[in-house]
Short mmCIF file of C-alpha atoms and ligand atoms in Angstrom, two decimals:
data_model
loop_
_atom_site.label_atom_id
_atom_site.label_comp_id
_atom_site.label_asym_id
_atom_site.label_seq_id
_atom_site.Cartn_x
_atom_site.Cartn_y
_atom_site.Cartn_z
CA UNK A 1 166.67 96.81 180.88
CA UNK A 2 163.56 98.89 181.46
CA UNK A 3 161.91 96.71 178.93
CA UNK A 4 163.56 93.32 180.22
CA UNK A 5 161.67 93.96 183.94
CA UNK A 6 158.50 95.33 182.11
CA UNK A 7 157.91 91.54 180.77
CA UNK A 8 159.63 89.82 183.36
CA UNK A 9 156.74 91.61 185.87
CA UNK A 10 154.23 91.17 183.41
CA UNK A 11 154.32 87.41 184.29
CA UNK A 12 155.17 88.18 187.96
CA UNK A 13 151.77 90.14 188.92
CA UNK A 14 149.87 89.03 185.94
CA UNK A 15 146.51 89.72 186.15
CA UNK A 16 143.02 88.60 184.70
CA UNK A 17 140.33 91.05 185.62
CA UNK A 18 137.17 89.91 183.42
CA UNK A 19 137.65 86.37 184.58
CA UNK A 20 138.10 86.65 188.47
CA UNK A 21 135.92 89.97 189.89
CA UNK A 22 133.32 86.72 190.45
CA UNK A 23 135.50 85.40 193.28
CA UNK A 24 136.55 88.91 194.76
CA UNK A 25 133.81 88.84 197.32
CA UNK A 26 134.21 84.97 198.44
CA UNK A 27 132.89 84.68 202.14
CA UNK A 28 135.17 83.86 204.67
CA UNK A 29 133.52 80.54 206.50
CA UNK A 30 134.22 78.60 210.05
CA UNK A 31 137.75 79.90 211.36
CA UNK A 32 139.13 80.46 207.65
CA UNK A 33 139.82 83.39 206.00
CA UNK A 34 140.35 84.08 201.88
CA UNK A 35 144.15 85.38 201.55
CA UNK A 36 144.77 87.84 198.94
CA UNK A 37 147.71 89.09 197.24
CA UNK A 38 147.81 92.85 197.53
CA UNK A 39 148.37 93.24 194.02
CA UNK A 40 145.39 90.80 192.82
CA UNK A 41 142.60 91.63 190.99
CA UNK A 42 140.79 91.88 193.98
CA UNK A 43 142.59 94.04 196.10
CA UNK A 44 141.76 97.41 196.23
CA UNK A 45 145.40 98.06 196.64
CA UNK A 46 147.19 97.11 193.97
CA UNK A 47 148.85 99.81 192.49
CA UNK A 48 147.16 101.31 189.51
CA UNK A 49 149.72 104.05 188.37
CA UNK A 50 152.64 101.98 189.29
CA UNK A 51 154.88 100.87 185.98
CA UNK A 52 155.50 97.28 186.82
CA UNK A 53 159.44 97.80 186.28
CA UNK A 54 158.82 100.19 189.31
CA UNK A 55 156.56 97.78 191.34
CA UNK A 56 159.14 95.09 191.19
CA UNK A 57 162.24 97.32 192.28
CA UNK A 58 159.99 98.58 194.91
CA UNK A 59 159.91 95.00 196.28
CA UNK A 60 163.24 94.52 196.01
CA UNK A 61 163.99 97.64 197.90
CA UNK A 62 161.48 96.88 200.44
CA UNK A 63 162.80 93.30 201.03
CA UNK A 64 166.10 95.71 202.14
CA UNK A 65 164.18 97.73 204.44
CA UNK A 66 162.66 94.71 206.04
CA UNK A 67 165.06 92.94 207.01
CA UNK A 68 166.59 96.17 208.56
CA UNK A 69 163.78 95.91 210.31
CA UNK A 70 163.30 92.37 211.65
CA UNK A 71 167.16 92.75 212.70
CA UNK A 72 165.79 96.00 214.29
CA UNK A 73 163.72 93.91 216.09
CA UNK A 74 165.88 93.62 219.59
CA UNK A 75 164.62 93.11 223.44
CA UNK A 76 162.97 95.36 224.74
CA UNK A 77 160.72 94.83 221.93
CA UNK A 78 159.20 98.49 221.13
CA UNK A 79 155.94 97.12 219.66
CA UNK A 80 155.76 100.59 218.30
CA UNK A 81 158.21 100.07 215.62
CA UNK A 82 156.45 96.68 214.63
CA UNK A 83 155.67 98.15 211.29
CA UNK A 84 156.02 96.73 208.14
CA UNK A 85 157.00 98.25 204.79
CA UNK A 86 155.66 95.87 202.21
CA UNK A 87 152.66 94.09 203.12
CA UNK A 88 152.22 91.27 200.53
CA UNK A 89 149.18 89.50 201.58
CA UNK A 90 145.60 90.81 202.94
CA UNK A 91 142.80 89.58 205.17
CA UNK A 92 139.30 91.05 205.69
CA UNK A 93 138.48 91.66 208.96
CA UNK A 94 135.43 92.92 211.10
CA UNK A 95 135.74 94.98 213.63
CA UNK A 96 133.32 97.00 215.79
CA UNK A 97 129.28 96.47 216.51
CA UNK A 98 128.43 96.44 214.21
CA UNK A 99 131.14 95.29 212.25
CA UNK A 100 133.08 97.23 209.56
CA UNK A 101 134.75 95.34 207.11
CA UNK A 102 138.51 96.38 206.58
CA UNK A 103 141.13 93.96 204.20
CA UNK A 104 144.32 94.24 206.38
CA UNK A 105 147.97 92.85 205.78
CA UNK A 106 148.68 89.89 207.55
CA UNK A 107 152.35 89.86 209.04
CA UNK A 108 153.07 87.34 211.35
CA UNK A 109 156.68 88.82 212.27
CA UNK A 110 154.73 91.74 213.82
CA UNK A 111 152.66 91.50 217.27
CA UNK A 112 150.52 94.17 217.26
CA UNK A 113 147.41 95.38 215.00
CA UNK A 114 147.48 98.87 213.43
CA UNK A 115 144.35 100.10 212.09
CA UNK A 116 143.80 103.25 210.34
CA UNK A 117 140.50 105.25 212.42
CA UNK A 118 138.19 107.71 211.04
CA UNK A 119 139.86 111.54 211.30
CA UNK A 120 143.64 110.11 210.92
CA UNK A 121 145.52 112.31 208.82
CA UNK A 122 148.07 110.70 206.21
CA UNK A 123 146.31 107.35 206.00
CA UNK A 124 145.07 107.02 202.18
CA UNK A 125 142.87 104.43 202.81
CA UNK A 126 139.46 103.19 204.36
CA UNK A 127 139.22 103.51 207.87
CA UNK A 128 137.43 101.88 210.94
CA UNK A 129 134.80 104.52 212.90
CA UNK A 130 135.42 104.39 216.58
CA UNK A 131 132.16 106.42 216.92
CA UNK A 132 129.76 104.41 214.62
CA UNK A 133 130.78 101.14 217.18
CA UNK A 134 129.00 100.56 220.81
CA UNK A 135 131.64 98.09 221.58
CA UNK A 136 134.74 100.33 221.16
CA UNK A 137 136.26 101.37 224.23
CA UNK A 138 140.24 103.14 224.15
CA UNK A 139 142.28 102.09 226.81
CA UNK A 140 143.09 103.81 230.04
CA UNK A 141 146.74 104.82 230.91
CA UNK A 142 146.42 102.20 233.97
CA UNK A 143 145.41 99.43 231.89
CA UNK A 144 148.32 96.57 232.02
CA UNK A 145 148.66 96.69 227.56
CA UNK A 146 149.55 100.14 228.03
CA UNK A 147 152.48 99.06 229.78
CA UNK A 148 152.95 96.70 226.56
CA UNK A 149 153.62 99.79 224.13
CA UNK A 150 156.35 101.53 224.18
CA UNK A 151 156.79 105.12 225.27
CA UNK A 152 153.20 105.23 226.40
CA UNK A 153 151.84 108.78 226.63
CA UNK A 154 149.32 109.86 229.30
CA UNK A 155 148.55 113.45 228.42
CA UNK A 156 144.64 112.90 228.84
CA UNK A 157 143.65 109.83 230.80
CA UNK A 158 143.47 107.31 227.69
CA UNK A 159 146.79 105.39 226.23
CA UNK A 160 148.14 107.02 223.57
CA UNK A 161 152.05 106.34 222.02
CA UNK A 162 153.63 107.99 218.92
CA UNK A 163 155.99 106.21 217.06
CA UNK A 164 158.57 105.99 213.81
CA UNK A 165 159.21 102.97 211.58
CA UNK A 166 161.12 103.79 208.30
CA UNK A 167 159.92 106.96 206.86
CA UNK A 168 156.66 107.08 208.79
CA UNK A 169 155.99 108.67 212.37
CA UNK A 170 152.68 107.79 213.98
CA UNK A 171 150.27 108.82 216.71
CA UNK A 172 147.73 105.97 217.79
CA UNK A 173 145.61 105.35 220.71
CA UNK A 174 145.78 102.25 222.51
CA UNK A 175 142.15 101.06 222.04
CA UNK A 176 139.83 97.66 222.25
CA UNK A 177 136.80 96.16 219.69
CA UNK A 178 135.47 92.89 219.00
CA UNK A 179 136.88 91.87 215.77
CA UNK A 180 135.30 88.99 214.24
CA UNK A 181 137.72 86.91 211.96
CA UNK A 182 135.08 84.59 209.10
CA UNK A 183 132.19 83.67 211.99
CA UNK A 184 134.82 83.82 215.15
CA UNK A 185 134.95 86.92 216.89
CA UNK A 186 136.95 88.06 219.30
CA UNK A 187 135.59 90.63 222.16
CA UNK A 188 137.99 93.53 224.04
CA UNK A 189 140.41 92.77 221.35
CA UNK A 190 143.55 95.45 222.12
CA UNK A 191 144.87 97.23 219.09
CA UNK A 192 146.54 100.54 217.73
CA UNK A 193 143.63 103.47 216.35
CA UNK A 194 146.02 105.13 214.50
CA UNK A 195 145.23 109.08 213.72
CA UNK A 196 148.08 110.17 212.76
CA UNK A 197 150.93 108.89 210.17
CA UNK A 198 153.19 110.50 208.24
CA UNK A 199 156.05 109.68 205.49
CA UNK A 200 155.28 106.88 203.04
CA UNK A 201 156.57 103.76 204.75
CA UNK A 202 152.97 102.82 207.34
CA UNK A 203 150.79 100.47 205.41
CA UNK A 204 147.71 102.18 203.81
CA UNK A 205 145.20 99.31 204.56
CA UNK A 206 146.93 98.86 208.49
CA UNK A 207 148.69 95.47 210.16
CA UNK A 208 146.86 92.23 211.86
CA UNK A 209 150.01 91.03 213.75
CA UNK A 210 150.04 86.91 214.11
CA UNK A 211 153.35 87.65 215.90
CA UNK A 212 154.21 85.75 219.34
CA UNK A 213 154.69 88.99 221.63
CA UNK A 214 152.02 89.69 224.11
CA UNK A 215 150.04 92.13 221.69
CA UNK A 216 149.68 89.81 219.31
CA UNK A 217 146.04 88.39 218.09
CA UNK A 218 147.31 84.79 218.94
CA UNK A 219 148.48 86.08 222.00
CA UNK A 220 144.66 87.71 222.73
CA UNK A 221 143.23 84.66 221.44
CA UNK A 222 144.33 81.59 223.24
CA UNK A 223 141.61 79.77 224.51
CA UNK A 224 140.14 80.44 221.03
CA UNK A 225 143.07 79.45 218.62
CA UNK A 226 145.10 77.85 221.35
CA UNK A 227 148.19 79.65 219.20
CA UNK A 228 147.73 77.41 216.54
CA UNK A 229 147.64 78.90 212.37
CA UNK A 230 148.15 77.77 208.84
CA UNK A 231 148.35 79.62 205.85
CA UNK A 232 148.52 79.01 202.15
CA UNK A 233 150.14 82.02 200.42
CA UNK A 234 148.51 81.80 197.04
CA UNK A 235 150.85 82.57 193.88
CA UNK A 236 151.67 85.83 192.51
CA UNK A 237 150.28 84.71 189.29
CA UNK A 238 147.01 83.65 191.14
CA UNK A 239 143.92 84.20 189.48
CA UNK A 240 142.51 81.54 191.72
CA UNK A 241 141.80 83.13 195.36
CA UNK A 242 142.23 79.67 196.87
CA UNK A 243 144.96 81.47 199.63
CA UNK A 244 143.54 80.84 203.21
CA UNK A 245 144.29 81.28 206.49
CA UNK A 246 143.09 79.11 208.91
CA UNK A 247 143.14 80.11 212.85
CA UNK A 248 142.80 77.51 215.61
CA UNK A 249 143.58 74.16 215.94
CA UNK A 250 140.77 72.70 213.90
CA UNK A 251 140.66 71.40 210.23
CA UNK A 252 144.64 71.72 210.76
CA UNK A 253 146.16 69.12 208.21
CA UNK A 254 147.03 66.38 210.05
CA UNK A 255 149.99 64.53 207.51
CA UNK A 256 152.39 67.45 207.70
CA UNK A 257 156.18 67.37 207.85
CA UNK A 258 157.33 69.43 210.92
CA UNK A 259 160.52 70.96 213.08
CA UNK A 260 161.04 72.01 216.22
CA UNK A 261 160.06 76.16 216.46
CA UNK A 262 162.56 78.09 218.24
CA UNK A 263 161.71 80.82 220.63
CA UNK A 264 164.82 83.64 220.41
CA UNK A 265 164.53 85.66 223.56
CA UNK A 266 166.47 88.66 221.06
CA UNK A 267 163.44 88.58 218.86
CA UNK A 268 160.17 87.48 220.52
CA UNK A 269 157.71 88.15 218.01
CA UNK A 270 159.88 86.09 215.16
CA UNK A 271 158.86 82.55 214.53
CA UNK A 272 162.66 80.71 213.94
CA UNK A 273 163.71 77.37 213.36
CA UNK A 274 167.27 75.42 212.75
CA UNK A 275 167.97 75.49 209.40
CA UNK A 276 171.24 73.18 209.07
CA UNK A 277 171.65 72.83 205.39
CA UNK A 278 170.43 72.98 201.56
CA UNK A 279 171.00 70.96 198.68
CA UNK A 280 170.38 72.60 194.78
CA UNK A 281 169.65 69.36 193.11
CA UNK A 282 171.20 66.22 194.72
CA UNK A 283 173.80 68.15 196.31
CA UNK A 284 174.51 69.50 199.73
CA UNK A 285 176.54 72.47 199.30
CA UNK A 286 179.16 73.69 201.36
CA UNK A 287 178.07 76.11 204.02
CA UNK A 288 179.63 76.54 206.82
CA UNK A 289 177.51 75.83 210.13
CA UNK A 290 178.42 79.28 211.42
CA UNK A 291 175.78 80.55 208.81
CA UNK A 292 172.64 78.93 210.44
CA UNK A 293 173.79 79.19 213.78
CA UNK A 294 170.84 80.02 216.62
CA UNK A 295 172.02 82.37 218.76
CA UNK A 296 170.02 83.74 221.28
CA UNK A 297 172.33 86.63 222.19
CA UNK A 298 172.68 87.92 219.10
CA UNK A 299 168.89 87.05 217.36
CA UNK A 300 170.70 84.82 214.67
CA UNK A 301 168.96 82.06 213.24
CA UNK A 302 166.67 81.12 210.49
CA UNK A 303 162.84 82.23 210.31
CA UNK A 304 159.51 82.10 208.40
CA UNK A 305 158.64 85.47 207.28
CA UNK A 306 155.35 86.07 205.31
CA UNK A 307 156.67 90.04 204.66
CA UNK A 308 159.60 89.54 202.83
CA UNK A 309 159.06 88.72 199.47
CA UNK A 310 162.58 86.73 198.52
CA UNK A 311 164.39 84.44 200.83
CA UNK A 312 167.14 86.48 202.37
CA UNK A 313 170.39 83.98 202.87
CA UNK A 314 173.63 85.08 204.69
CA UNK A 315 176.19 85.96 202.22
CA UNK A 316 178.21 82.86 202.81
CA UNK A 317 175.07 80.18 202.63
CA UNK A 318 173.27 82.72 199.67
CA UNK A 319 177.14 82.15 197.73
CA UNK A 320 177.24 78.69 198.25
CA UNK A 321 173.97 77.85 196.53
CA UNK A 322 174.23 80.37 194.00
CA UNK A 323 177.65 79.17 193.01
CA UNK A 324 176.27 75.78 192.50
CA UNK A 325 173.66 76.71 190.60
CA UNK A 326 175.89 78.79 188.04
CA UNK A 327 177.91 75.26 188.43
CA UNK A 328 175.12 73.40 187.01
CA UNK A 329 174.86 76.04 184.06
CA UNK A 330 178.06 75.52 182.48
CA UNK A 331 179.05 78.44 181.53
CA UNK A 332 176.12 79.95 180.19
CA UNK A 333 176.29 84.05 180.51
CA UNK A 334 174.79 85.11 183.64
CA UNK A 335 173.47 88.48 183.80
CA UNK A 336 172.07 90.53 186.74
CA UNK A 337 167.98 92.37 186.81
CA UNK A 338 167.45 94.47 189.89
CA UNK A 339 168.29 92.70 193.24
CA UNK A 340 168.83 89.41 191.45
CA UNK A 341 172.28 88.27 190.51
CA UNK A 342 171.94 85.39 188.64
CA UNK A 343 170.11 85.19 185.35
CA UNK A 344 170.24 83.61 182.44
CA UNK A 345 168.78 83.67 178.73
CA UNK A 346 168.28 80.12 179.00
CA UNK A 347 165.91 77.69 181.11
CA UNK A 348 167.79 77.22 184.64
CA UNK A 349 168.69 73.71 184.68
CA UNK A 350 168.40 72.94 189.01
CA UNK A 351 165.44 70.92 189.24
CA UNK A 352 164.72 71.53 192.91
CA UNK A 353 166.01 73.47 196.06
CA UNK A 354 165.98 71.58 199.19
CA UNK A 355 166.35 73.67 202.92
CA UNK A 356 167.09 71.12 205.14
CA UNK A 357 165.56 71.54 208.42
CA UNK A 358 165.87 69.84 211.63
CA UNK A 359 163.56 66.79 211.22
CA UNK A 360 162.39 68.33 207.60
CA UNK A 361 163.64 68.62 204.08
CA UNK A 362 161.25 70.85 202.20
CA UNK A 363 161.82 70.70 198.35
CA UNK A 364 161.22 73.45 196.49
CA UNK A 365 160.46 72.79 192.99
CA UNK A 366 161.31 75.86 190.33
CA UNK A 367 158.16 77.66 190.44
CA UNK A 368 159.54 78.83 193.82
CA UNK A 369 163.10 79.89 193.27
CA UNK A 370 162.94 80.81 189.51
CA UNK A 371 161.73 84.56 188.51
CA UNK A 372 160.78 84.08 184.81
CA UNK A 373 160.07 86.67 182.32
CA UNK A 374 157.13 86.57 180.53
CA UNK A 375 158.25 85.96 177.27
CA UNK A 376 160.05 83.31 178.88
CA UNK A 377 163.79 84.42 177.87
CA UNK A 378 164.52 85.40 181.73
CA UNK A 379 164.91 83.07 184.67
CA UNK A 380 166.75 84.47 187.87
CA UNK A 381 167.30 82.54 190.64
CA UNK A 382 164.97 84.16 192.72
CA UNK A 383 167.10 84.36 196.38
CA UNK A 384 169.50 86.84 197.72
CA UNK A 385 172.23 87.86 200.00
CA UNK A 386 172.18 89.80 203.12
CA UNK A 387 174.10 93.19 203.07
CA UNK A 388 176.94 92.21 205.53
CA UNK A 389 178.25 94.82 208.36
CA UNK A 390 174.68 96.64 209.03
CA UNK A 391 172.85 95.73 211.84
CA UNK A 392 171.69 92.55 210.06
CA UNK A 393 173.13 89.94 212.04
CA UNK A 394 173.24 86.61 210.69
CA UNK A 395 169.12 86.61 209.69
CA UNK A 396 167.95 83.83 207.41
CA UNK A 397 164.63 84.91 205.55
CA UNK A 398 162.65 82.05 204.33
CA UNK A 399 160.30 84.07 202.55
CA UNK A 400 156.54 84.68 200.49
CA UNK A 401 158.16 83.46 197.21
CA UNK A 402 159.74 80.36 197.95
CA UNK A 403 156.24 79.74 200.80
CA UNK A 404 153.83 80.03 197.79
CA UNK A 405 151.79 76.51 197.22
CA UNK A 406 152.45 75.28 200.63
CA UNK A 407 150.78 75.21 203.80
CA UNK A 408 152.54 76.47 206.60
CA UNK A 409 151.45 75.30 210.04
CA UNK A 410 152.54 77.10 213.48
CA UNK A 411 151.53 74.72 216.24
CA UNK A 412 152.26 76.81 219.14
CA UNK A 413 151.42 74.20 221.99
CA UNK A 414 153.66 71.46 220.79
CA UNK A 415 156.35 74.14 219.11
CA UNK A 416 156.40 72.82 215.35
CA UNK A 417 156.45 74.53 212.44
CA UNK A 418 154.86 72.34 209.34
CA UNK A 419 155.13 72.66 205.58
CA UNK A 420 153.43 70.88 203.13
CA UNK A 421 152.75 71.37 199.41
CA UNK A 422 149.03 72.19 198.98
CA UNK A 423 148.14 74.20 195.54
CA UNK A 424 146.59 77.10 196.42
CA UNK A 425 147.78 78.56 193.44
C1 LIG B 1 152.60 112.86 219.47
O1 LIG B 1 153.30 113.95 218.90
C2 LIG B 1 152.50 115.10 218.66
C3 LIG B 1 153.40 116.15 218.00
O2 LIG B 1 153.92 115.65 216.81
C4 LIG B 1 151.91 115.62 219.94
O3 LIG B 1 151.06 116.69 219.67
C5 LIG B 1 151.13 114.50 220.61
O4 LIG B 1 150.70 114.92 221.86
C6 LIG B 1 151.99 113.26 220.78
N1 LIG B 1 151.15 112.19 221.27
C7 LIG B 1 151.56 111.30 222.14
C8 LIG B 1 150.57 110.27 222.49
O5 LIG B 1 152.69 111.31 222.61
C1 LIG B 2 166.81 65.03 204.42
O1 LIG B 2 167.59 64.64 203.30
C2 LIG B 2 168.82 64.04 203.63
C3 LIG B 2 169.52 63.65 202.37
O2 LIG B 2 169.79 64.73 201.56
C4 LIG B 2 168.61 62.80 204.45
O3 LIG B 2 169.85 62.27 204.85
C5 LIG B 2 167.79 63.13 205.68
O4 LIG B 2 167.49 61.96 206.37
C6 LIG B 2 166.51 63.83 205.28
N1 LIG B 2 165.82 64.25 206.47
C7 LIG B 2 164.55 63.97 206.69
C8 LIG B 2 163.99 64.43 207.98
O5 LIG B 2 163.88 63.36 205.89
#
């Protein structure tokens, strides 16, 4: 078993050192920025004690925790608790005058930026200097984005709010910087300092939140961006570095499929739209409607998450498809590795995945709902189920694995949500 997930991650996070450290330090230009994998070659994150066997249960156990969490996720929305667990892709950012450079995760279910200052105790990792920057200001207990956080404390006259996600607690003042994004920057930008954290769950390298909540940096950036994004989420295999994310409405592909984005008053920093069916193959299986209902009293729905790393399907809709699939295998013995129930020592014969959208089909070919081992003896279908009865709620998670190789468009003005296939490997 041990040795089954060793290979299988061997292929997963593969990695190339000698031929890539070149690229690592690739300039961000105009309004794009390079997006890494945390775990490439380039990141100074990726885990260098970790076994892989351990890596890859660790992000299958945090695909668990986050969807606790986006459920979580409930009006009021306590942009405190907008924390991640398992940040999968990174940005550099600038922030300060002058700037410092800090690679940050990008989540865009999350509103608000966390950055790890100078002094904070229980963040591993490099930190922005409030003191080395003449532009940094924190943020009086008046000031109308304190009313944004949630428990704001006013012991001293600045904004300052502790918090828990997960495992983690954390103090952090309520502060503003420019931040300058490739040659954009952004001045009074309002995010979390944060000095304190403890527990394992807060992100080493800190959030930039692309949410939609009122904290968010498309939120603080609207006359600049006009809440308009794309991003390619490079492969995990990637040696490449061709990832990119793209903020405002310019160089924007144009010839992109779309549907309508859904606002879900339950969850207002979630990006959803109406999923209404999916065929494996040429066939539409048999899902009842109930499954990708939109409900904006309880938060169902479908959306785009760039945090969870496996698309998280209701149990009746994840059932459905992986029935058919183990259809279309004829009997071949399916086994079970980590979170993944349905394996097989043979090539997976379903040619494509299709999610149906409301005005969209988006095919999926295998690359992005097949796990393969690296010897190649290995394939899982590379989905899962929801735990029923928690809080979860009817969540569909369309998420980083099956998103790789395509562009993904949010065009806030006209609400549509695009897809295309673009290698960026
Ligand atoms: C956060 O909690 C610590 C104790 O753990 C306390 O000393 C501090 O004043 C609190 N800060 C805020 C902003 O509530
Ligand atoms: C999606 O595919 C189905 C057939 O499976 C087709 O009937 C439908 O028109 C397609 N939708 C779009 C928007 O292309």
């Amino acid at each position: 078993m041990a040795a089954l997930l060793f290979s299988l991650l061997a292929l997963f996070l593969c990695h190339h050192p000698s031929t890539v450290s070149a690229r690592c330090g690739t300039i961000d230009q105009g309004s794009t920025l390079q997006l890494l994998h945390v775990n490439s070659p380039c990141s100074p994150f990726r885990p260098k004690s970790l076994s892989w066997e351990n890596s890859v249960l660790q992000m299958q156990a945090g695909d668990k925790s986050r969807l606790q969490y986006l459920s979580s996720l409930v009006v009021p929305i306590a942009s405190g608790r907008t924390i991640t667990q398992n940040p999968t892709y990174i940005v550099r950012v600038n922030i300060g005058t002058p700037p410092q450079q800090l690679l940050v995760a990008l989540d865009t279910s999350n509103d608000a930026a966390w950055i790890p200052c100078t002094g904070c105790v229980g963040c591993s990792s490099s930190t922005f200097d409030p003191a080395k920057s003449s532009t940094f200001k924190p943020l009086r207990c008046g000031s109308p984005q304190c009313s944004q956080v949630p428990n704001p404390s006013c012991g001293g006259a600045s904004c300052g709010f502790n918090t828990t996600y997960g495992g983690s607690s954390i103090s952090a003042g309520l502060v503003q910087d420019s931040i300058a994004l490739a040659t954009d920057s952004i001045s009074g930008y309002t995010f979390g300092c944060v000095q304190k954290s403890t527990g394992s769950s807060f992100p080493a390298q800190g959030l930039l939140g692309l949410g939609r909540g009122p904290l968010s940096l498309m939120s603080q950036s609207t006359s600049l961006y006009q809440s308009t994004f794309s991003y390619c989420l490079p492969g995990y295999k990637s040696t490449s570095f061709a990832g990119s994310l793209t903020l405002g409405p310019h160089s924007q592909p144009v010839r992109i499929k779309t549907t309508q984005l859904l606002r879900n008053p339950r969850r207002s920093s979630l990006y959803y739209v109406n999923l209404v069916a999916i065929r494996v193959g040429g066939r539409i299986v048999d899902i009842p409607p109930s499954a990708f209902a939109f409900d904006p009293n309880t938060g169902a729905g479908t959306i785009f998450d760039s945090g969870t790393v496996f698309t998280i399907l209701v149990k009746p809709a994840y059932e459905a498809v992986r029935d058919e699939v183990r259809r279309r295998m004829r009997g071949a013995a399916v086994s079970s590795l980590g979170g993944f129930d349905t394996c097989y020592n043979v090539a997976i014969s379903v040619p494509t995945i299709t999610f149906m959208f409301t005005g969209m089909n988006v095919t999926l070919a295998q690359d992005n709902f097949v796990i393969r081992s690296s010897a190649g003896s290995t394939s899982c279908l590379a989905m899962a189920a929801a735990a029923e009865g928690s809080v979860n709620s009817g969540l569909n998670v369309i998420a980083s694995f099956q998103q790789q190789n395509h562009r993904i468009l949010i065009d806030g003005p006209n609400s549509k949500l695009g897809v295309a296939r673009e290698a960026c490997t």
